Amino acid sequence: MKRLVVGLLAHVDSGKTTLAEALLYRAGALRKLGRVDHRDAFLDTDAMERARGITIFAKQAPLTLPAAPGAEETRLTLLDTPGHVDFSAEAERTLQVLDYAVLVISGTDGVQAHTQTLWRLLARYRVPTFLFVNKMDLPGADRPLRLRELRARFGDGCVDFGPDIPAAARAEALAMASEPLMEAVLAGAEPAKADILTAIARREVFPVYFGAALRLDGIDALLDGLHTLTRQPEAAAAFGGRVFKVGADDAGARLTYLKVTDGVLHVKDLIESRPDARTAFREKADQLREYAGGKYRLVSEAHPGDVVALTSLSAAYPGQGLGVQPDAALPLLEPVLNYRLRLPESADPHQALRALRVLEAEDPMLHVLWQEALGEIHLQLMGEVQLEILQTVLHDRFGLDAAFDEGGILYKETITAPVEGVGHYEPLRHYAEVHLLLEPGPPGSGVQLAAACRPDTLDGNWQRLVLTHLAERTHPGVLMGAPLTDVKITLTAGRAHLKHTEGGDFRQATYRAVRQALRTAARAGHARLLEPWYALRLELPAEAVGRAMTDLQRMGGETDTPEPCGALTLLTGRAPVAELRGYAREVAAYTRGEGRLQCTPAGYAPCHNPDAVLAAAGYDPDADTENPADSIFCSHGAGVLVRWDQVPAKAHVSSGLARRLAGPDPEPDEGEAGGDPAARARRRAGAYRGTLEQDKELLAIFERTYGPVRRARPGEPDALAARKALGKPAAPRTPATPPPDGPEYLLVDGYNVIFAWDDLRRLAETDLETARRRLQDILCNYAGYRRCTVICVFDAYKVRGGAGSVETYHNIHVVFTREAETADMYIEKTTHELGRRHRVRVVSSDGAEQIIILGNGGLRVSARAFLQEVEAVDREIREFLV
């Protein structure tokens, strides 16, 4: 049986839940067809959803599509996601576990603002997508017009797969989407089904279906497409899964929803968090619930492609990977509004905080902040509808009657030029110093961390501790204390004390280094305030277009050229969130109810009125005692506070960044003596003569102390001259050891290479098994062309009970180390065994391994240098094939 997880996504009011009802009904999973307006839809199980007529929480329902005799059945798990923009984070979390998606588009409204946001998210998570154009039974629904719009917005891969489309017309459209399909069409053959399935899986082809879900039109064609045009992804034998949702059942028990991606999960199996998880746990799977709407049934096992809810995992979080699956990438969407919680006088704020922490664990986009100095709770949300739902949930689940103050805008801060930060923490019997390089990052990149510090300056364990402290918190800026974003922070230097350094010392030094860098950037004018922006879509009468464009220009926004949209005019553009709040009511007023405004988050951009915002905030970085920029040095046995702008001059370590960031020395003016090239040459010659004189003085002191220095004769080896100077006889000549014969062995540290090559690292972030297989294929080509023996070693020393294995993959050997054995240990042992008899090269960027490898007769090659070798081999192979 083919098992797939299929998500339904759409802009609000596009008929997505109605489509889910129709799919379940036509597949035989429902006996009665429900409707959203009748408040009896099968997947709208929550009272708030039925009252508002919108989907708030992602729901699931399984259905089975029968197959012809001899063919496999298809078991689909439908995930109905929210369509309202305030709950788009819930939809984004669901994308992390989808095998395929159905993007629903209104036949009358076409591609809307939130539809494009969902399309970008589908592209980001590489989800193969089907398109269903709904409501084609309504006036104004034009099939050719909608198909042209889809191809204009989403590309030529949008192909009409309706049953009434001739095969020749469909083949011609497919040829425009994929090169293999084009070759088949040009050869006069019909595209093979396997090629079409591959093109869909690679997001080159997007099947389009038209219909009306309320009338069950086009439903059977869509079900047939999901049955015949899909294939189940490959799965590993070991267990793997990914958590995408955390909730609670009617009794208040915590539910952890996960999709099984690999292996088989049985009841009472032990589930253990990965070593890189944010929270460690080891618990049994007590119950496996398979939900269908609001009901569930208990199952004994779950296979790849099944979605189950577990009742026993108390510390799992959305996006967490289990088993062989790594954690998912951080969500792209984030809150833009900030509210302050107001409680009745009799309510306990700590009880409210505990309740909100529970809801925050269920919805990571609900950010709860406790302002200890003020005793206040602040919330960061996506919008006002989410706020209303939160109030209802607090009342129904926790009995809290909460209100909220008028929400503020969630600003952020960044920098516009590189800057160095120095942090020093040295009270009595403590010591740590950290040097950081802060550089501007691409918009939306968040905070990226890296290390470029020599191990002889700061040991690797201290470097990892610094990076941990950088990642464990949100760093506030110095303009108004807003979170720092779009910055790359690189550890460049540091120092620890053998006796007095503790872990907490580096935390203090790291935080102060970040803060000192931001103060330096702000003084130089390189600090920038960012604010959230909306992408807007405004439909209004033609006579109101001028008023709307004037309003948006006054707000500091941007508009595109107006376009006709039926009887109305369509105006698109971007504007700050702060200016658009409440503007929908103004549009309704000056258009007499005919206008409609739709807003979609469009990320962060420079603030349009930073002076007014900063003046209203009144933030003083010197008064923020919780985030100091000054450092503490030791003087006469006591800690002394040194102001942040004086810290670089007193630092104990030089990272070499100050001169590089300052740029080249300025050229002297023409009127100065230094402006003459001859004068500059004389000055350099004088400095060189001074250096020679100092060397002569040092040599004289050395000879008075240790005796005269005997110079080597011309052509005399340095080692022989040294032995004669010491009064020792010349060492006997020994013949050089001939180079080893036989085949060349290449040992590759697999994970070191994967995380050193950008392409493999990005692939490993989503699927580590695929990254391993891709590296093995690359090594197969390399081994076949260079005629060497390749041994690829993967580190499995943390795998409990792992006995290790050696496998043959085509023409290379793949080794998984056993428990408590690292890849470095295996490579050192193998190099020692082979290095005296054969030529051995080791591919690893671990500098600590170099001495051991060379001592054992091997040659170390860095991962970057090996990448250049592989690229050169690929070019030679292509030239040979051509």
PDB file of N, CA, C and O in Angstrom, residues 537-545 561-572 595-596:
ATOM      1  N   ARG A 537      -2.977  43.975  -1.116  1.00  0.00           N
ATOM      2  CA  ARG A 537      -3.801  43.831  -2.326  1.00  0.00           C
ATOM      3  C   ARG A 537      -5.105  44.581  -2.045  1.00  0.00           C
ATOM      4  O   ARG A 537      -5.875  44.184  -1.165  1.00  0.00           O
ATOM      5  N   LEU A 538      -5.330  45.650  -2.774  1.00  0.00           N
ATOM      6  CA  LEU A 538      -6.461  46.538  -2.506  1.00  0.00           C
ATOM      7  C   LEU A 538      -7.362  46.581  -3.738  1.00  0.00           C
ATOM      8  O   LEU A 538      -6.941  46.993  -4.816  1.00  0.00           O
ATOM      9  N   GLU A 539      -8.610  46.104  -3.573  1.00  0.00           N
ATOM     10  CA  GLU A 539      -9.621  46.167  -4.635  1.00  0.00           C
ATOM     11  C   GLU A 539     -10.615  47.262  -4.277  1.00  0.00           C
ATOM     12  O   GLU A 539     -11.205  47.248  -3.185  1.00  0.00           O
ATOM     13  N   LEU A 540     -10.791  48.217  -5.195  1.00  0.00           N
ATOM     14  CA  LEU A 540     -11.641  49.357  -4.894  1.00  0.00           C
ATOM     15  C   LEU A 540     -12.144  49.981  -6.198  1.00  0.00           C
ATOM     16  O   LEU A 540     -11.602  49.719  -7.279  1.00  0.00           O
ATOM     17  N   PRO A 541     -13.195  50.808  -6.119  1.00  0.00           N
ATOM     18  CA  PRO A 541     -13.705  51.459  -7.338  1.00  0.00           C
ATOM     19  C   PRO A 541     -12.651  52.376  -7.949  1.00  0.00           C
ATOM     20  O   PRO A 541     -11.734  52.856  -7.271  1.00  0.00           O
ATOM     21  N   ALA A 542     -12.786  52.623  -9.231  1.00  0.00           N
ATOM     22  CA  ALA A 542     -11.788  53.424  -9.960  1.00  0.00           C
ATOM     23  C   ALA A 542     -11.691  54.834  -9.398  1.00  0.00           C
ATOM     24  O   ALA A 542     -10.590  55.409  -9.349  1.00  0.00           O
ATOM     25  N   GLU A 543     -12.816  55.419  -8.938  1.00  0.00           N
ATOM     26  CA  GLU A 543     -12.763  56.791  -8.450  1.00  0.00           C
ATOM     27  C   GLU A 543     -12.031  56.923  -7.113  1.00  0.00           C
ATOM     28  O   GLU A 543     -11.687  58.033  -6.689  1.00  0.00           O
ATOM     29  N   ALA A 544     -11.782  55.792  -6.437  1.00  0.00           N
ATOM     30  CA  ALA A 544     -11.091  55.845  -5.137  1.00  0.00           C
ATOM     31  C   ALA A 544      -9.616  55.488  -5.238  1.00  0.00           C
ATOM     32  O   ALA A 544      -8.920  55.462  -4.216  1.00  0.00           O
ATOM     33  N   VAL A 545      -9.126  55.228  -6.471  1.00  0.00           N
ATOM     34  CA  VAL A 545      -7.726  54.820  -6.624  1.00  0.00           C
ATOM     35  C   VAL A 545      -6.782  55.942  -6.225  1.00  0.00           C
ATOM     36  O   VAL A 545      -5.765  55.732  -5.538  1.00  0.00           O
ATOM     37  N   THR A 561       1.513  49.674 -10.567  1.00  0.00           N
ATOM     38  CA  THR A 561       0.558  50.293 -11.483  1.00  0.00           C
ATOM     39  C   THR A 561      -0.819  49.659 -11.297  1.00  0.00           C
ATOM     40  O   THR A 561      -0.933  48.426 -11.261  1.00  0.00           O
ATOM     41  N   PRO A 562      -1.883  50.450 -11.145  1.00  0.00           N
ATOM     42  CA  PRO A 562      -3.229  49.867 -10.983  1.00  0.00           C
ATOM     43  C   PRO A 562      -3.604  49.013 -12.187  1.00  0.00           C
ATOM     44  O   PRO A 562      -3.243  49.314 -13.329  1.00  0.00           O
ATOM     45  N   GLU A 563      -4.361  47.950 -11.922  1.00  0.00           N
ATOM     46  CA  GLU A 563      -4.800  47.035 -12.965  1.00  0.00           C
ATOM     47  C   GLU A 563      -6.304  46.840 -12.857  1.00  0.00           C
ATOM     48  O   GLU A 563      -6.864  46.852 -11.742  1.00  0.00           O
ATOM     49  N   PRO A 564      -6.984  46.651 -13.974  1.00  0.00           N
ATOM     50  CA  PRO A 564      -8.423  46.372 -13.905  1.00  0.00           C
ATOM     51  C   PRO A 564      -8.679  45.005 -13.286  1.00  0.00           C
ATOM     52  O   PRO A 564      -7.944  44.044 -13.522  1.00  0.00           O
ATOM     53  N   CYS A 565      -9.714  44.911 -12.485  1.00  0.00           N
ATOM     54  CA  CYS A 565     -10.095  43.660 -11.828  1.00  0.00           C
ATOM     55  C   CYS A 565     -11.614  43.561 -11.864  1.00  0.00           C
ATOM     56  O   CYS A 565     -12.302  43.817 -10.861  1.00  0.00           O
ATOM     57  N   GLY A 566     -12.145  43.181 -13.045  1.00  0.00           N
ATOM     58  CA  GLY A 566     -13.585  43.138 -13.202  1.00  0.00           C
ATOM     59  C   GLY A 566     -14.151  44.546 -13.164  1.00  0.00           C
ATOM     60  O   GLY A 566     -13.693  45.453 -13.866  1.00  0.00           O
ATOM     61  N   ALA A 567     -15.146  44.762 -12.310  1.00  0.00           N
ATOM     62  CA  ALA A 567     -15.757  46.083 -12.169  1.00  0.00           C
ATOM     63  C   ALA A 567     -14.936  46.993 -11.273  1.00  0.00           C
ATOM     64  O   ALA A 567     -15.214  48.194 -11.192  1.00  0.00           O
ATOM     65  N   LEU A 568     -13.937  46.461 -10.600  1.00  0.00           N
ATOM     66  CA  LEU A 568     -13.109  47.236  -9.683  1.00  0.00           C
ATOM     67  C   LEU A 568     -11.711  47.400 -10.253  1.00  0.00           C
ATOM     68  O   LEU A 568     -11.393  46.892 -11.333  1.00  0.00           O
ATOM     69  N   THR A 569     -10.876  48.086  -9.497  1.00  0.00           N
ATOM     70  CA  THR A 569      -9.482  48.297  -9.862  1.00  0.00           C
ATOM     71  C   THR A 569      -8.604  47.663  -8.796  1.00  0.00           C
ATOM     72  O   THR A 569      -8.864  47.810  -7.589  1.00  0.00           O
ATOM     73  N   LEU A 570      -7.558  46.970  -9.228  1.00  0.00           N
ATOM     74  CA  LEU A 570      -6.663  46.277  -8.308  1.00  0.00           C
ATOM     75  C   LEU A 570      -5.397  47.105  -8.121  1.00  0.00           C
ATOM     76  O   LEU A 570      -4.750  47.508  -9.085  1.00  0.00           O
ATOM     77  N   LEU A 571      -5.063  47.352  -6.852  1.00  0.00           N
ATOM     78  CA  LEU A 571      -3.865  48.096  -6.493  1.00  0.00           C
ATOM     79  C   LEU A 571      -3.023  47.221  -5.567  1.00  0.00           C
ATOM     80  O   LEU A 571      -3.497  46.782  -4.518  1.00  0.00           O
ATOM     81  N   THR A 572      -1.793  46.933  -5.964  1.00  0.00           N
ATOM     82  CA  THR A 572      -0.894  46.107  -5.159  1.00  0.00           C
ATOM     83  C   THR A 572       0.321  46.930  -4.754  1.00  0.00           C
ATOM     84  O   THR A 572       0.663  47.925  -5.405  1.00  0.00           O
ATOM     85  N   GLY A 595     -14.751  48.493  -1.283  1.00  0.00           N
ATOM     86  CA  GLY A 595     -13.325  48.192  -1.282  1.00  0.00           C
ATOM     87  C   GLY A 595     -12.986  47.024  -0.359  1.00  0.00           C
ATOM     88  O   GLY A 595     -13.701  46.736   0.608  1.00  0.00           O
ATOM     89  N   ARG A 596     -11.896  46.358  -0.635  1.00  0.00           N
ATOM     90  CA  ARG A 596     -11.444  45.231   0.174  1.00  0.00           C
ATOM     91  C   ARG A 596      -9.919  45.243   0.224  1.00  0.00           C
ATOM     92  O   ARG A 596      -9.262  45.309  -0.811  1.00  0.00           O
TER      93      ARG A 596
END
